[in-house]
Amino acid sequence: MAEDVLAAVRTAPGRTEVRSFAMPEVPDDGALLKVEVAGICGTDVKMYGKPPFDAPVIMGHENVGTIAHAGPAFTRRHGVAEGDRVFVEHYVGCFHCEWCHAGEYRHCENTDWRTNPDARRYGYTSADNPYHLWGGFAQYMYLPWNAVLHAVPDGVSAELAGLVTPLSNGIEWALVAAGVGYDSTVLVQGPGQQGLSQVVACKQAGASTIIVAGTTRDAARLQLAKDLGADHVVDVTVEDPLTVVRDVTRGKGVDVVLDCTAGAGTAPVLLGVDALTRREGVMVVQGELAAFPDFPLKKITEKAITIKSARGHSYRSCELALAQLASARFPLDRLATHSFGLDQVDHAIRAVGGEVEEDVVHVSLLPWAGVR
Amino acid sequence: MAEDVLAAVRTAPGRTEVRSFAMPEVPDDGALLKVEVAGICGTDVKMYGKPPFDAPVIMGHENVGTIAHAGPAFTRRHGVAEGDRVFVEHYVGCFHCEWCHAGEYRHCENTDWRTNPDARRYGYTSADNPYHLWGGFAQYMYLPWNAVLHAVPDGVSAELAGLVTPLSNGIEWALVAAGVGYDSTVLVQGPGQQGLSQVVACKQAGASTIIVAGTTRDAARLQLAKDLGADHVVDVTVEDPLTVVRDVTRGKGVDVVLDCTAGAGTAPVLLGVDALTRREGVMVVQGELAAFPDFPLKKITEKAITIKSARGHSYRSCELALAQLASARFPLDRLATHSFGLDQVDHAIRAVGGEVEEDVVHVSLLPWAGVR
Amino acid sequence: MAEDVLAAVRTAPGRTEVRSFAMPEVPDDGALLKVEVAGICGTDVKMYGKPPFDAPVIMGHENVGTIAHAGPAFTRRHGVAEGDRVFVEHYVGCFHCEWCHAGEYRHCENTDWRTNPDARRYGYTSADNPYHLWGGFAQYMYLPWNAVLHAVPDGVSAELAGLVTPLSNGIEWALVAAGVGYDSTVLVQGPGQQGLSQVVACKQAGASTIIVAGTTRDAARLQLAKDLGADHVVDVTVEDPLTVVRDVTRGKGVDVVLDCTAGAGTAPVLLGVDALTRREGVMVVQGELAAFPDFPLKKITEKAITIKSARGHSYRSCELALAQLASARFPLDRLATHSFGLDQVDHAIRAVGGEVEEDVVHVSLLPWAGVR
Amino acid sequence: MAEDVLAAVRTAPGRTEVRSFAMPEVPDDGALLKVEVAGICGTDVKMYGKPPFDAPVIMGHENVGTIAHAGPAFTRRHGVAEGDRVFVEHYVGCFHCEWCHAGEYRHCENTDWRTNPDARRYGYTSADNPYHLWGGFAQYMYLPWNAVLHAVPDGVSAELAGLVTPLSNGIEWALVAAGVGYDSTVLVQGPGQQGLSQVVACKQAGASTIIVAGTTRDAARLQLAKDLGADHVVDVTVEDPLTVVRDVTRGKGVDVVLDCTAGAGTAPVLLGVDALTRREGVMVVQGELAAFPDFPLKKITEKAITIKSARGHSYRSCELALAQLASARFPLDRLATHSFGLDQVDHAIRAVGGEVEEDVVHVSLLPWAGVR
């Protein structure tokens, strides 16, 4: 394997260069993934604009590909063979803490880049570190012994498998965190890839009423929400969402509110508290505000509301997401609206950020496309 | 039954008068409770100072007594006999809504005085309403068909049974809301009757580490916390509670924070968020702030914290509280620090408010004492 | 109201007579239901052939009708008005035991006819008892203060509401007992009204694979199972169901087995144990065998199986069933295959027993039909 | 490391020989445990008398020791250092199946010796396999990359840590399977190491009434049960346990029955069903009977009983057991009644089997004792 590997490297805030890396030597218990698809999400937009550290980084943390070259211990221990298609979690487990022993790699402190500079989380790791290929915006990605893999079922394309991250988040937040299930009524705020994934998760879980709120710019996404099973959509630019919630629920309010806006403003939280049922509702928040200025705590306790934090996915949620994709029960392929090649990473991220394309839902980066 | 009934009536903010009422005629499916003890809590202090409405009210919502006169349908339907000692929930169920069918009378909208002026919640009802005796600061209290009764086990005195309300709240908030159990680590903020009840609930539920925070004024209460089973107490006037939490938990933080301060300030919430374990902690809040000015939402989601609302008790929690009192496993009688007669209601409420007595934990109003 | 009321009375094993009763005087807190539909199930077949006691009984325990005459306390306390359509649980709560305070009227010992001869469970009560009209095979049925009512939503016909009992059992057994939910795989044994209701409950709850097993006689019912959402059906007369389960689940076995055969034989249990996934499966049994002769306990513990008991429904399950019927998401009306008038009770019960009609799923007794 | 390793090898049913093995070469990601204590349980008695296969086996599956020699990858990946004391689960995870990703190594099919002859479960693996040292009845034990380790807290001796297996089973069966918690009432059948561990687990979890049943031979063990917190003990040789249960629970029966007899007879199950509360009780069974001849299925469903299977422990239960041991809240050291050296393995197993010693609770094999 003498070839070189092309990768898009973030070299500065909002700047990307395609660089060439030597193909790494794979140890007995490591492997290389031939990247087919790297999904892009809102976090990428933030990290691209404001990198958390200065080192060059190959971004891309929602990665699907095939096992290209693997040491014999790697294949044996991971139960995979060369050529297998896998989804790779961006979390890399330490496998000896309490969280890793529960499949909750997202909570592993030993492999969190914020607390451990040696961590190797995909898309968040300096390309100067050994093996270099620590992100999906590259033709190959390095898989150490402790990469967390999920076999992609037959019949699920790489592009579809690129939806595992938002869909597993949907399952984790709606089902596990908020307890959406049989006959639940739900308000989803924000019809992006995350909100639309919640619609699917809630629908499959048995929710009887799903309301999705967006703006006029979201017209196509709101239509897609309906096609995926939302019972009602509301354009908050022209309608009062609280009125819609009350009308639809005959004054009761919803059992669950899922905030899938960026989490940057106070309005979704304030609306959510009002939209919830009079007692014992659940709201899942994505808080980006270090100091929320007028948090309605009194109202929250009077309504006996539970607040849960939107925070990634577990191993099990990824498995459920893959099973959902394999079932083809929902037209989830329609979420995959845009794809770009390795030389278009900058454009692709800006597309997710809403700057340069229309009606974006999910953007796939295809590292083998666009390479001259 | 021609006698009259004496009752302490709140006639204006911070004013009480002892008045005489004619003994009500009891219908076939109603009864009269001879009140033995009416407990007083912080809510009484608030309601006494700032009544929610103007009508005269017999306060007292934590009531224990014996069935004095009862219609035959009442005794048959409630499975009680005259002379039986019972604890009466201040919630009065409608018995046909979804909450009442689940034993969650606290959530019943049909009998909530805030939404239904005809509601008959004990301690929150105008004495001008029929039967008049709608509070425990009276020699007798009226029990309609839908009063919610709990049989007091043999061996539990009326004064001890007066602790059911804080103790059932302790069970509800710690066990049900926060999931405290085997090996949990807990920080209880505020060593009043509510906080001390949480200590007992957490200890019995298997918590391995219970830390209680108070101030220098709480010295006797903090000592009582230790006697009830707290592993560590901290006087925040002289020690940094966060440092104590970290030392005791070897840097991990606690699994659960229970805010049993009045809920009026921001400090307990801010401390709680910092004191929680790095991921998936639970904080139970008693929010009195309509607009919390600097709510740390970002930190909450980064730590994947769950926020639950402290909000009364269920039928089952009261039953568990009574069983706990009957077991005599904890010296809960030591919580009953003060008692006053019917002519001392004003003093008794001020004692709970911290104005006029030292080392108050739980105050019992004994309607048959202090009557000339 | 001077008219008489006609009712079908079981006078001896397998014998029914239509008799006339005087219209009861309704007390202030009682009411009369004008019965529209009384559903019939397998338990009726057993009770008809082998009555549990000798007294004359008006059978019919799955009852829907309208509030005909009601005392003012009844309407106020139950939140109903004359003319309202309601489903009446056959359980009648005591409303003071722990179970009734949790909405689990089925477990109430005080109102269980087996332990309390004074109990008034619908369909299981002697017609010699006061008010007489204690079953649905009658034009009117008496509702005491403690009858458990569920409002039937607009748009749900009486005949459809007659399905609440099997459907609420389906919800209780599949969702609550067995934990069927997102992505569950399920084997339902027996495509009668009970098994078909499980199909709907499991489908709505998110089960990804539902297999229904029946016999050649069940051909029409198996087709209906498919129409309701079953993914696979198997005729055990001609196919080995274990082979089908293994093929469909790729060798894994199912997460949950629901035994909806009569519970009288050992074969469904033995098949169920083998059909379950290798570890931590759940089987819901309807055991009729006092001494199961070769119960595979060793295999059950090796597979770490949980066994749950099929046992009626809770208040909440009935509410969920009514919401399901109102949603019209499933063609549940197709379960209502047969209806008969008051003079055909004997025939109707035999039809459920499989003696006299083809392709029976759910049989409705219409007390106002067939009356000359 | 040129020395040899002594190990007790089961060479035939009921036969043991001490043999010498060459010290294995440790790979980069493997290690050797210097065994301090190997606990013995009832399963050893069965496996010793009737080995599941013919190959020579070093038994011993409850193992504690210190990391003696470790490859650098092993220490880094397991977060341990040479000299650390660890408890080693006898389950060895594959780390890529759904169970291993949930910390449920006991359910891993890939490393179960029954389905995979290449599996390396401690105490169940042929000594002919590479590295040979696959059991705790040896001076050293081999630790591959996928051994599951638990750090033993400071202050917990090796002999005490030898109790992790029964104690973690106690936690798993009582807390996780049966849901024992605040105010539960429990009947534990069999006061051996397993039953006594349940007493501790139940007591810590908040059970209000714990009854332990044994025979006259168990006199010392029943006394120990009381010392550990049992509220009542009953010698079934002289008292009717059902009468005791009913007396203690005032006729209600217990919430939970834990069968910690060998699981070989029908009497504990039949007693358990009768001893359970009238509705919704839970029984944990250890079924050894392939065909239970008179299983009371009808009674089980009438009482709405849940049956759970006693089946090992999870990663989390082991952590909780170690925390319990470290807390020193219970005199658990008193369970460690007997210890023997490497040349006494046969005697030690027979002691557990009840053949050769009195008042045995837990037997520790100390591989470095008794070696000449």
CSV table of N, CA and C in Angstrom, one decimal, chain A residues 29 76-79 94-98 100-105 145 148-149 315-316, chain D residues 29 76-79 94-98 100-105 145 148-149 315-316:
chain,number,residue,atom,x,y,z
A,29,ASP,N,-3.6,-4.7,15.6
A,29,ASP,CA,-5.0,-4.5,16.1
A,29,ASP,C,-5.6,-3.2,15.6
A,76,ARG,N,-10.5,-9.9,14.1
A,76,ARG,CA,-10.9,-11.0,15.0
A,76,ARG,C,-11.7,-10.3,16.2
A,77,ARG,N,-11.1,-9.3,16.7
A,77,ARG,CA,-11.7,-8.7,17.9
A,77,ARG,C,-12.9,-7.8,17.6
A,78,HIS,N,-13.0,-7.3,16.4
A,78,HIS,CA,-14.2,-6.5,16.1
A,78,HIS,C,-15.3,-7.3,15.4
A,79,GLY,N,-14.9,-8.5,15.1
A,79,GLY,CA,-15.9,-9.4,14.4
A,79,GLY,C,-16.2,-8.8,13.0
A,94,CYS,N,-12.6,4.3,25.9
A,94,CYS,CA,-11.4,3.8,26.7
A,94,CYS,C,-11.6,2.3,27.0
A,95,PHE,N,-12.9,1.9,27.1
A,95,PHE,CA,-13.3,0.5,27.4
A,95,PHE,C,-12.9,0.0,28.8
A,96,HIS,N,-12.6,1.0,29.7
A,96,HIS,CA,-12.4,0.5,31.0
A,96,HIS,C,-13.1,1.4,32.1
A,97,CYS,N,-13.8,2.5,31.6
A,97,CYS,CA,-14.5,3.3,32.6
A,97,CYS,C,-15.9,2.8,32.7
A,98,GLU,N,-16.7,3.3,33.7
A,98,GLU,CA,-18.0,2.8,33.9
A,98,GLU,C,-18.9,3.1,32.7
A,100,CYS,N,-18.0,3.4,29.4
A,100,CYS,CA,-17.7,2.5,28.3
A,100,CYS,C,-18.3,1.1,28.5
A,101,HIS,N,-18.3,0.7,29.8
A,101,HIS,CA,-18.8,-0.6,30.1
A,101,HIS,C,-20.3,-0.6,30.0
A,102,ALA,N,-20.9,0.5,29.7
A,102,ALA,CA,-22.4,0.6,29.6
A,102,ALA,C,-22.8,1.0,28.2
A,103,GLY,N,-21.8,1.1,27.3
A,103,GLY,CA,-22.1,1.5,25.9
A,103,GLY,C,-22.3,2.9,25.7
A,104,GLU,N,-22.0,3.7,26.7
A,104,GLU,CA,-22.2,5.2,26.7
A,104,GLU,C,-20.9,5.9,26.4
A,105,TYR,N,-20.3,5.6,25.3
A,105,TYR,CA,-19.0,6.1,24.9
A,105,TYR,C,-19.0,7.7,24.9
A,145,TRP,N,-7.6,0.1,18.0
A,145,TRP,CA,-8.2,-1.0,18.6
A,145,TRP,C,-9.5,-0.7,19.2
A,148,VAL,N,-15.2,2.4,17.8
A,148,VAL,CA,-16.5,1.8,18.0
A,148,VAL,C,-17.2,1.6,16.7
A,149,LEU,N,-17.4,0.4,16.2
A,149,LEU,CA,-17.9,0.1,14.9
A,149,LEU,C,-19.4,-0.5,15.0
A,315,TYR,N,-24.4,3.5,22.2
A,315,TYR,CA,-24.2,2.4,21.2
A,315,TYR,C,-25.5,1.9,20.7
A,316,ARG,N,-26.4,1.6,21.7
A,316,ARG,CA,-27.7,1.0,21.3
A,316,ARG,C,-28.5,1.9,20.4
D,29,ASP,N,-0.4,-6.9,24.9
D,29,ASP,CA,-1.7,-6.6,25.5
D,29,ASP,C,-2.3,-7.7,26.4
D,76,ARG,N,-2.1,0.1,29.8
D,76,ARG,CA,-2.7,1.4,29.2
D,76,ARG,C,-4.2,1.2,29.0
D,77,ARG,N,-4.5,0.1,28.3
D,77,ARG,CA,-5.9,0.0,27.9
D,77,ARG,C,-6.8,-0.4,29.0
D,78,HIS,N,-6.3,-1.0,30.1
D,78,HIS,CA,-7.2,-1.4,31.2
D,78,HIS,C,-7.1,-0.4,32.3
D,79,GLY,N,-6.2,0.6,32.2
D,79,GLY,CA,-6.1,1.6,33.2
D,79,GLY,C,-5.6,1.1,34.5
D,94,CYS,N,-16.4,-10.5,24.3
D,94,CYS,CA,-15.9,-10.3,22.9
D,94,CYS,C,-15.8,-8.8,22.6
D,95,PHE,N,-16.5,-8.0,23.3
D,95,PHE,CA,-16.5,-6.6,23.2
D,95,PHE,C,-17.0,-6.0,21.8
D,96,HIS,N,-17.6,-6.9,21.1
D,96,HIS,CA,-18.3,-6.3,19.9
D,96,HIS,C,-19.7,-6.7,19.7
D,97,CYS,N,-20.3,-7.6,20.6
D,97,CYS,CA,-21.7,-7.9,20.5
D,97,CYS,C,-22.5,-6.9,21.3
D,98,GLU,N,-23.8,-7.0,21.1
D,98,GLU,CA,-24.7,-6.0,21.8
D,98,GLU,C,-24.6,-6.1,23.3
D,100,CYS,N,-22.0,-7.2,25.2
D,100,CYS,CA,-20.7,-6.6,25.7
D,100,CYS,C,-20.8,-5.1,25.6
D,101,HIS,N,-21.4,-4.6,24.7
D,101,HIS,CA,-21.5,-3.1,24.6
D,101,HIS,C,-22.5,-2.5,25.7
D,102,ALA,N,-23.1,-3.4,26.4
D,102,ALA,CA,-24.0,-3.0,27.5
D,102,ALA,C,-23.5,-3.4,28.9
D,103,GLY,N,-22.2,-4.0,28.9
D,103,GLY,CA,-21.7,-4.4,30.2
D,103,GLY,C,-22.3,-5.7,30.7
D,104,GLU,N,-23.0,-6.4,29.8
D,104,GLU,CA,-23.6,-7.7,30.1
D,104,GLU,C,-22.8,-8.9,29.6
D,105,TYR,N,-21.6,-9.0,30.0
D,105,TYR,CA,-20.7,-10.0,29.5
D,105,TYR,C,-21.2,-11.4,29.7
D,145,TRP,N,-6.4,-9.6,26.4
D,145,TRP,CA,-6.8,-8.2,26.2
D,145,TRP,C,-8.2,-8.0,26.7
D,148,VAL,N,-12.2,-9.0,31.8
D,148,VAL,CA,-12.9,-7.9,32.4
D,148,VAL,C,-12.5,-7.7,33.9
D,149,LEU,N,-11.9,-6.5,34.1
D,149,LEU,CA,-11.3,-6.3,35.4
D,149,LEU,C,-12.1,-5.2,36.2
D,315,TYR,N,-21.6,-6.0,34.8
D,315,TYR,CA,-20.4,-5.2,35.2
D,315,TYR,C,-20.8,-4.3,36.3
D,316,ARG,N,-21.9,-3.6,36.2
D,316,ARG,CA,-22.3,-2.7,37.2
D,316,ARG,C,-22.5,-3.3,38.6
